[in-house]
Amino acid sequence: MKPKVLLTRRLPAKVVDLLKENFELSVNPYDRALTREEFLSAARGMDGLLPLLTERIDGEALDAAGPGLKIVANHAVGFNNIDVPAATARGVAVTNTPDVLTDTTADLALALMLAVARRVPEGDRICRGGSFPEWNPQFMLGADVHHKTLGLIGLGRVGRAVAKRAAGFGMKLIYAPHGECPQGGVDPVSGAKCLSLDEVLAQADFLSLHVPLTEETHHLLGAAELAKTKPSAFLINTARGPVVDEQALVEALDANRLAGAGLDVFENEPQIHPGLVGRDNVVLLPHVGSATAETRIAMGIKAATNLIALLIKGEEPPDCLNPQVLA
Ligand code: DGY
């Protein structure tokens, strides 16, 4: 008998076919996220779960699946939706989807940087609204991106991929580490200079967030931190919304203590703080950092590969976050 797996949202056919070849697959039949009750009931009796970041996988969910559950293969690199210690305590492996979305997410961070600094969505709205005036040398002046200072907060896979792209724009690279600075004070991969968070906040023309959401990084940028930025700086967030105190961000924008923001993630998705909507100096995207056809297939295949490794081959999944459960 094939192991039972629950897929909580429809994924590309290539991914679903691979899952069906290997598992007795249950798929969310609706074109929407499952309610909590629907999810808890669908999880019952599963050997593996393939959830998205919209599903909270906590002790209750793990217990609802029952003692047969062996693996939760998250369809995201971020795993703040999963209580990993609770899974570990129950002997359940947890995996994520690193690497395959690094470049795609970094591309989007650059897109937000360019869009907000060069006022791309605003210009598009003007053209569509039929209010393109005659060419005017003082019209729609934005800010240069090239040769400015990029301050990365966190320098993991995506942060480094952003640094690589920014180097092509001649940007000066500085970063505040999620941890300690390396010996010598320079990241050996990107060449970015390691500084304290306060120094990065004070020096950066563009701040780009690349830390995971944890208890430590929740509201990493609050009112006190946002008071330290240059008034001409732009904030880019493609990481997780709650890393920024959204109310404090709105207040900083209201007070012109920040020039603008490019945001792909929000504190209470899918809600967006009303103080962000309707401002021309803020570019908003609906959490689409990894949303390309190619990358979404690659993420699905990666999650499926993790399930197959454990449930079919009896091996350690390649992206296991708590390998101690397999020891
Ligand atoms: C992730 O993978 O963590 C993204 O936020 C969703 O694709």
Coordinates of C-alpha atoms and ligand atoms in Angstrom, one line a residue:
M1 CA 0.0 0.0 0.0
K2 CA 1.3 3.5 -0.9
P3 CA 1.9 6.0 1.9
K4 CA -0.8 8.6 2.4
V5 CA 0.0 12.2 1.7
L6 CA -2.1 15.3 2.0
L7 CA -1.5 18.2 -0.4
T8 CA -3.2 21.3 0.9
R9 CA -3.4 23.2 -2.3
R10 CA -3.4 22.4 -6.0
L11 CA 0.1 22.5 -7.5
P12 CA 1.3 22.3 -11.1
A13 CA 0.4 19.0 -12.9
K14 CA 4.0 17.9 -13.0
V15 CA 4.2 18.0 -9.2
V16 CA 0.8 16.4 -8.7
D17 CA 1.7 13.6 -11.2
L18 CA 4.9 12.8 -9.3
L19 CA 3.1 12.7 -6.0
K20 CA 0.4 10.5 -7.4
E21 CA 3.0 8.0 -8.8
N22 CA 4.3 7.6 -5.3
F23 CA 1.5 8.2 -2.8
E24 CA -2.1 7.8 -2.1
L25 CA -2.7 11.4 -2.6
S26 CA -5.4 13.6 -1.0
V27 CA -5.7 17.0 -2.5
N28 CA -7.6 20.0 -1.3
P29 CA -10.6 20.0 -3.7
Y30 CA -11.2 23.7 -3.4
D31 CA -9.5 26.6 -5.1
R32 CA -8.9 28.2 -1.8
A33 CA -7.0 27.4 1.4
L34 CA -8.7 24.9 3.7
T35 CA -10.3 26.2 6.8
R36 CA -8.6 25.0 10.0
E37 CA -11.3 22.5 10.6
E38 CA -11.1 21.1 7.1
F39 CA -7.4 20.9 7.4
L40 CA -7.4 19.1 10.7
S41 CA -9.9 16.6 9.4
A42 CA -8.1 16.0 6.1
A43 CA -4.8 15.5 7.9
R44 CA -6.1 12.5 9.9
G45 CA -4.3 9.3 9.2
M46 CA -1.7 10.8 6.9
D47 CA 1.9 9.6 6.7
G48 CA 3.0 12.9 5.1
L49 CA 1.8 16.4 4.8
L50 CA 2.7 18.8 2.0
P51 CA 1.4 22.1 3.4
L52 CA 1.9 25.7 2.3
L53 CA 2.8 28.7 4.4
T54 CA -0.9 29.4 4.9
E55 CA -1.3 26.2 7.1
R56 CA -0.3 26.4 10.8
I57 CA 1.4 23.2 11.7
D58 CA 1.5 23.1 15.4
G59 CA 1.0 20.4 18.1
E60 CA -2.7 20.4 17.4
A61 CA -2.3 19.8 13.7
L62 CA 0.4 17.1 14.3
D63 CA -1.8 15.3 16.8
A64 CA -4.8 15.6 14.4
A65 CA -2.7 13.8 11.8
G66 CA -2.0 11.1 14.3
P67 CA 0.9 8.8 15.3
G68 CA 1.4 7.6 11.7
L69 CA 2.7 11.0 10.6
K70 CA 6.3 10.9 9.6
I71 CA 7.0 14.0 7.7
V72 CA 5.8 17.5 7.0
A73 CA 7.3 18.8 3.7
N74 CA 6.7 22.5 3.6
H75 CA 6.2 24.1 0.2
A76 CA 8.3 27.1 1.1
V77 CA 11.8 27.9 2.3
G78 CA 10.5 29.8 5.3
F79 CA 9.0 27.6 7.9
N80 CA 7.7 30.0 10.5
N81 CA 4.3 28.3 9.9
I82 CA 5.6 25.1 11.5
D83 CA 6.4 24.4 15.1
V84 CA 9.6 22.4 14.5
P85 CA 10.2 21.6 18.2
A86 CA 6.6 20.2 18.4
A87 CA 7.3 18.0 15.3
T88 CA 10.7 16.9 16.7
A89 CA 9.0 16.0 20.0
R90 CA 6.7 13.7 18.1
G91 CA 9.4 12.2 15.9
V92 CA 8.1 14.0 12.8
A93 CA 10.6 15.2 10.2
V94 CA 10.2 18.7 8.8
T95 CA 11.6 19.8 5.4
N96 CA 11.6 23.1 3.4
T97 CA 12.5 24.1 -0.1
P98 CA 15.8 26.0 -0.1
D99 CA 17.9 27.0 -3.1
V100 CA 15.3 26.6 -5.9
L101 CA 13.7 30.0 -5.1
T102 CA 16.8 32.0 -4.2
D103 CA 17.4 33.7 -7.5
T104 CA 13.7 34.2 -8.2
T105 CA 13.2 36.0 -4.9
A106 CA 16.4 38.0 -5.3
D107 CA 15.1 39.2 -8.7
L108 CA 11.9 40.4 -7.1
A109 CA 13.9 42.3 -4.4
L110 CA 15.7 44.1 -7.1
A111 CA 12.4 44.7 -9.0
L112 CA 11.0 46.4 -5.8
M113 CA 14.1 48.5 -5.4
L114 CA 13.9 49.8 -8.9
A115 CA 10.1 50.1 -8.9
V116 CA 10.0 52.3 -5.8
A117 CA 13.0 54.4 -6.4
R118 CA 12.2 55.0 -10.1
R119 CA 8.5 55.3 -9.4
V120 CA 7.6 52.6 -12.0
P121 CA 4.0 51.7 -10.8
E122 CA 3.2 55.4 -10.3
G123 CA 4.3 56.2 -13.9
D124 CA 2.3 53.3 -15.2
R125 CA -0.8 54.6 -13.4
I126 CA -0.3 58.0 -14.9
C127 CA 0.0 56.6 -18.4
R128 CA -3.1 54.4 -18.0
G129 CA -5.0 57.3 -16.4
G130 CA -4.4 59.3 -19.6
S131 CA -2.6 62.0 -17.6
F132 CA 0.9 61.9 -19.2
P133 CA 1.6 65.6 -19.6
E134 CA 4.1 66.9 -22.1
W135 CA 7.7 65.9 -21.3
N136 CA 8.9 67.9 -18.4
P137 CA 12.4 67.9 -17.0
Q138 CA 11.1 68.2 -13.4
F139 CA 8.4 65.5 -13.8
M140 CA 8.5 62.2 -11.8
L141 CA 12.0 62.6 -10.5
G142 CA 13.0 59.4 -8.7
A143 CA 16.2 58.3 -6.9
D144 CA 19.2 56.6 -8.5
V145 CA 19.8 53.0 -7.5
H146 CA 23.2 52.5 -9.1
H147 CA 26.2 53.3 -7.0
K148 CA 24.1 53.7 -3.9
T149 CA 24.6 51.8 -0.6
L150 CA 22.7 48.7 -0.2
G151 CA 22.2 47.6 3.5
L152 CA 21.3 43.9 3.7
I153 CA 19.8 42.8 7.0
G154 CA 20.6 39.1 7.1
L155 CA 22.9 37.6 4.5
G156 CA 21.7 34.1 3.8
R157 CA 21.1 32.6 0.3
V158 CA 18.6 35.3 -0.9
G159 CA 20.6 38.1 0.7
R160 CA 23.7 37.0 -1.1
A161 CA 21.9 36.7 -4.4
V162 CA 20.6 40.2 -4.0
A163 CA 24.1 41.4 -3.2
K164 CA 25.4 39.8 -6.4
R165 CA 22.8 41.6 -8.5
A166 CA 23.4 44.9 -6.7
A167 CA 27.1 44.6 -7.4
G168 CA 26.2 44.7 -11.1
F169 CA 24.6 48.1 -10.4
G170 CA 27.8 49.3 -8.8
M171 CA 26.2 49.4 -5.4
K172 CA 28.2 49.6 -2.2
L173 CA 27.4 46.5 -0.1
I174 CA 27.0 46.5 3.7
Y175 CA 25.2 44.1 5.9
A176 CA 24.1 43.3 9.4
P177 CA 24.5 39.6 10.1
H178 CA 21.9 37.3 11.5
G179 CA 24.5 36.2 14.1
E180 CA 28.2 37.2 14.2
C181 CA 30.3 39.1 11.7
P182 CA 32.9 36.8 10.0
Q183 CA 36.6 37.2 10.7
G184 CA 37.9 40.1 8.7
G185 CA 34.5 41.8 8.8
V186 CA 33.7 41.0 5.1
D187 CA 31.4 38.3 3.8
P188 CA 33.7 36.1 1.7
V189 CA 31.0 35.3 -0.9
S190 CA 29.5 38.7 -1.6
G191 CA 32.3 41.0 -0.5
A192 CA 29.7 42.9 1.6
K193 CA 31.1 44.7 4.7
C194 CA 29.7 43.4 8.0
L195 CA 28.5 46.2 10.4
S196 CA 26.2 46.5 13.3
L197 CA 22.4 46.9 12.7
D198 CA 22.6 50.5 13.8
E199 CA 25.5 51.2 11.4
V200 CA 23.6 49.6 8.5
L201 CA 20.4 51.5 9.3
A202 CA 22.4 54.8 9.4
Q203 CA 24.4 54.3 6.2
A204 CA 22.1 52.4 3.8
D205 CA 20.2 54.1 0.9
F206 CA 18.3 50.9 0.4
L207 CA 17.6 48.4 3.2
S208 CA 16.7 44.9 2.2
L209 CA 15.5 42.3 4.7
H210 CA 16.7 38.8 4.5
V211 CA 16.2 37.2 7.9
P212 CA 13.9 34.3 8.7
L213 CA 10.9 35.2 11.0
T214 CA 11.6 33.9 14.5
E215 CA 10.9 35.2 18.0
E216 CA 14.2 37.2 17.8
T217 CA 13.4 38.8 14.4
H218 CA 9.8 39.7 15.1
H219 CA 9.6 43.5 14.8
L220 CA 13.4 43.7 14.2
L221 CA 12.6 47.0 12.6
G222 CA 10.4 49.0 14.9
A223 CA 10.0 52.7 15.7
A224 CA 13.4 53.0 17.3
E225 CA 15.2 51.3 14.4
L226 CA 13.2 53.2 11.7
A227 CA 14.3 56.5 13.5
K228 CA 17.9 55.7 12.6
T229 CA 17.6 55.5 8.8
K230 CA 18.4 58.2 6.3
P231 CA 15.2 60.1 5.4
S232 CA 16.2 59.4 1.8
A233 CA 16.3 55.6 2.4
F234 CA 14.0 53.0 0.9
L235 CA 13.0 49.8 2.8
I236 CA 12.6 46.6 0.8
N237 CA 10.9 43.5 2.4
T238 CA 10.7 40.2 0.6
A239 CA 11.3 38.1 3.8
R240 CA 8.4 38.0 6.2
G241 CA 6.0 40.8 7.1
P242 CA 6.2 40.7 10.9
V243 CA 10.0 41.4 10.8
V244 CA 8.8 45.0 10.4
D245 CA 6.4 46.7 12.8
E246 CA 4.0 47.9 10.1
Q247 CA 2.4 50.6 12.3
A248 CA 5.9 52.0 13.0
L249 CA 6.7 51.9 9.2
V250 CA 3.5 53.8 8.4
E251 CA 4.4 56.4 11.1
A252 CA 8.0 56.7 9.7
L253 CA 6.6 57.3 6.1
D254 CA 4.0 59.8 7.5
A255 CA 6.9 61.7 9.1
N256 CA 9.1 61.6 6.0
R257 CA 11.7 59.7 8.0
L258 CA 11.9 57.2 5.1
A259 CA 11.6 57.9 1.4
G260 CA 9.6 54.8 0.5
A261 CA 9.1 51.1 0.7
G262 CA 8.8 48.1 -1.6
L263 CA 6.9 45.4 0.2
D264 CA 6.1 41.8 -0.9
V265 CA 5.1 40.6 2.6
F266 CA 2.9 42.0 5.3
E267 CA 2.3 41.6 9.0
N268 CA -1.2 40.2 8.7
E269 CA -1.5 38.7 5.2
P270 CA -3.7 39.0 3.3
Q271 CA -4.6 42.2 5.1
I272 CA -2.4 45.3 4.4
H273 CA -2.2 48.2 6.8
P274 CA -4.5 50.9 5.4
G275 CA -1.7 53.4 5.9
L276 CA 0.4 51.7 3.2
V277 CA -2.3 51.5 0.6
G278 CA -2.8 54.6 -1.5
R279 CA 0.7 56.0 -1.0
D280 CA 2.7 56.6 -4.2
N281 CA 6.0 56.0 -2.4
V282 CA 5.1 52.5 -1.5
V283 CA 5.1 49.6 -3.9
L284 CA 2.9 46.7 -2.8
L285 CA 3.0 43.1 -4.0
P286 CA 0.9 40.1 -2.8
H287 CA 3.7 37.9 -1.5
V288 CA 5.0 36.7 -4.9
G289 CA 8.7 36.5 -4.3
S290 CA 8.9 32.9 -5.6
A291 CA 6.0 33.2 -7.9
T292 CA 7.3 32.2 -11.3
A293 CA 6.0 29.1 -13.2
E294 CA 9.5 27.5 -13.2
T295 CA 10.2 28.1 -9.5
R296 CA 6.8 27.0 -8.3
I297 CA 7.3 23.7 -10.2
A298 CA 10.8 23.4 -8.7
M299 CA 9.5 24.0 -5.2
G300 CA 6.8 21.4 -5.6
I301 CA 9.3 18.8 -7.0
K302 CA 11.6 19.6 -4.1
A303 CA 8.8 19.1 -1.5
A304 CA 7.8 15.8 -3.3
T305 CA 11.5 14.7 -3.3
N306 CA 11.7 15.1 0.4
L307 CA 8.5 13.1 0.9
I308 CA 9.8 10.3 -1.5
A309 CA 13.2 10.2 0.3
L310 CA 11.6 9.4 3.7
L311 CA 8.4 7.6 2.9
I312 CA 9.5 5.6 -0.2
K313 CA 13.3 5.2 0.1
G314 CA 13.6 5.3 3.9
E315 CA 16.4 7.9 3.6
E316 CA 17.0 11.2 5.2
P317 CA 15.2 13.9 3.2
P318 CA 17.7 16.2 1.5
D319 CA 16.2 19.3 3.2
C320 CA 15.5 18.0 6.7
L321 CA 15.4 20.7 9.3
N322 CA 15.4 18.3 12.3
P323 CA 17.5 15.3 11.2
Q324 CA 17.8 14.2 14.9
V325 CA 14.3 12.6 14.6
L326 CA 15.8 10.1 12.1
A327 CA 18.8 9.1 14.2
Ligands
DGY1 C1 9.0 31.0 1.0 O1 9.3 30.0 0.3 O2 9.2 31.1 2.2 C2 8.2 32.1 0.3 O3 7.8 33.1 1.1 C3 6.9 31.5 -0.4 O4 7.3 31.0 -1.5

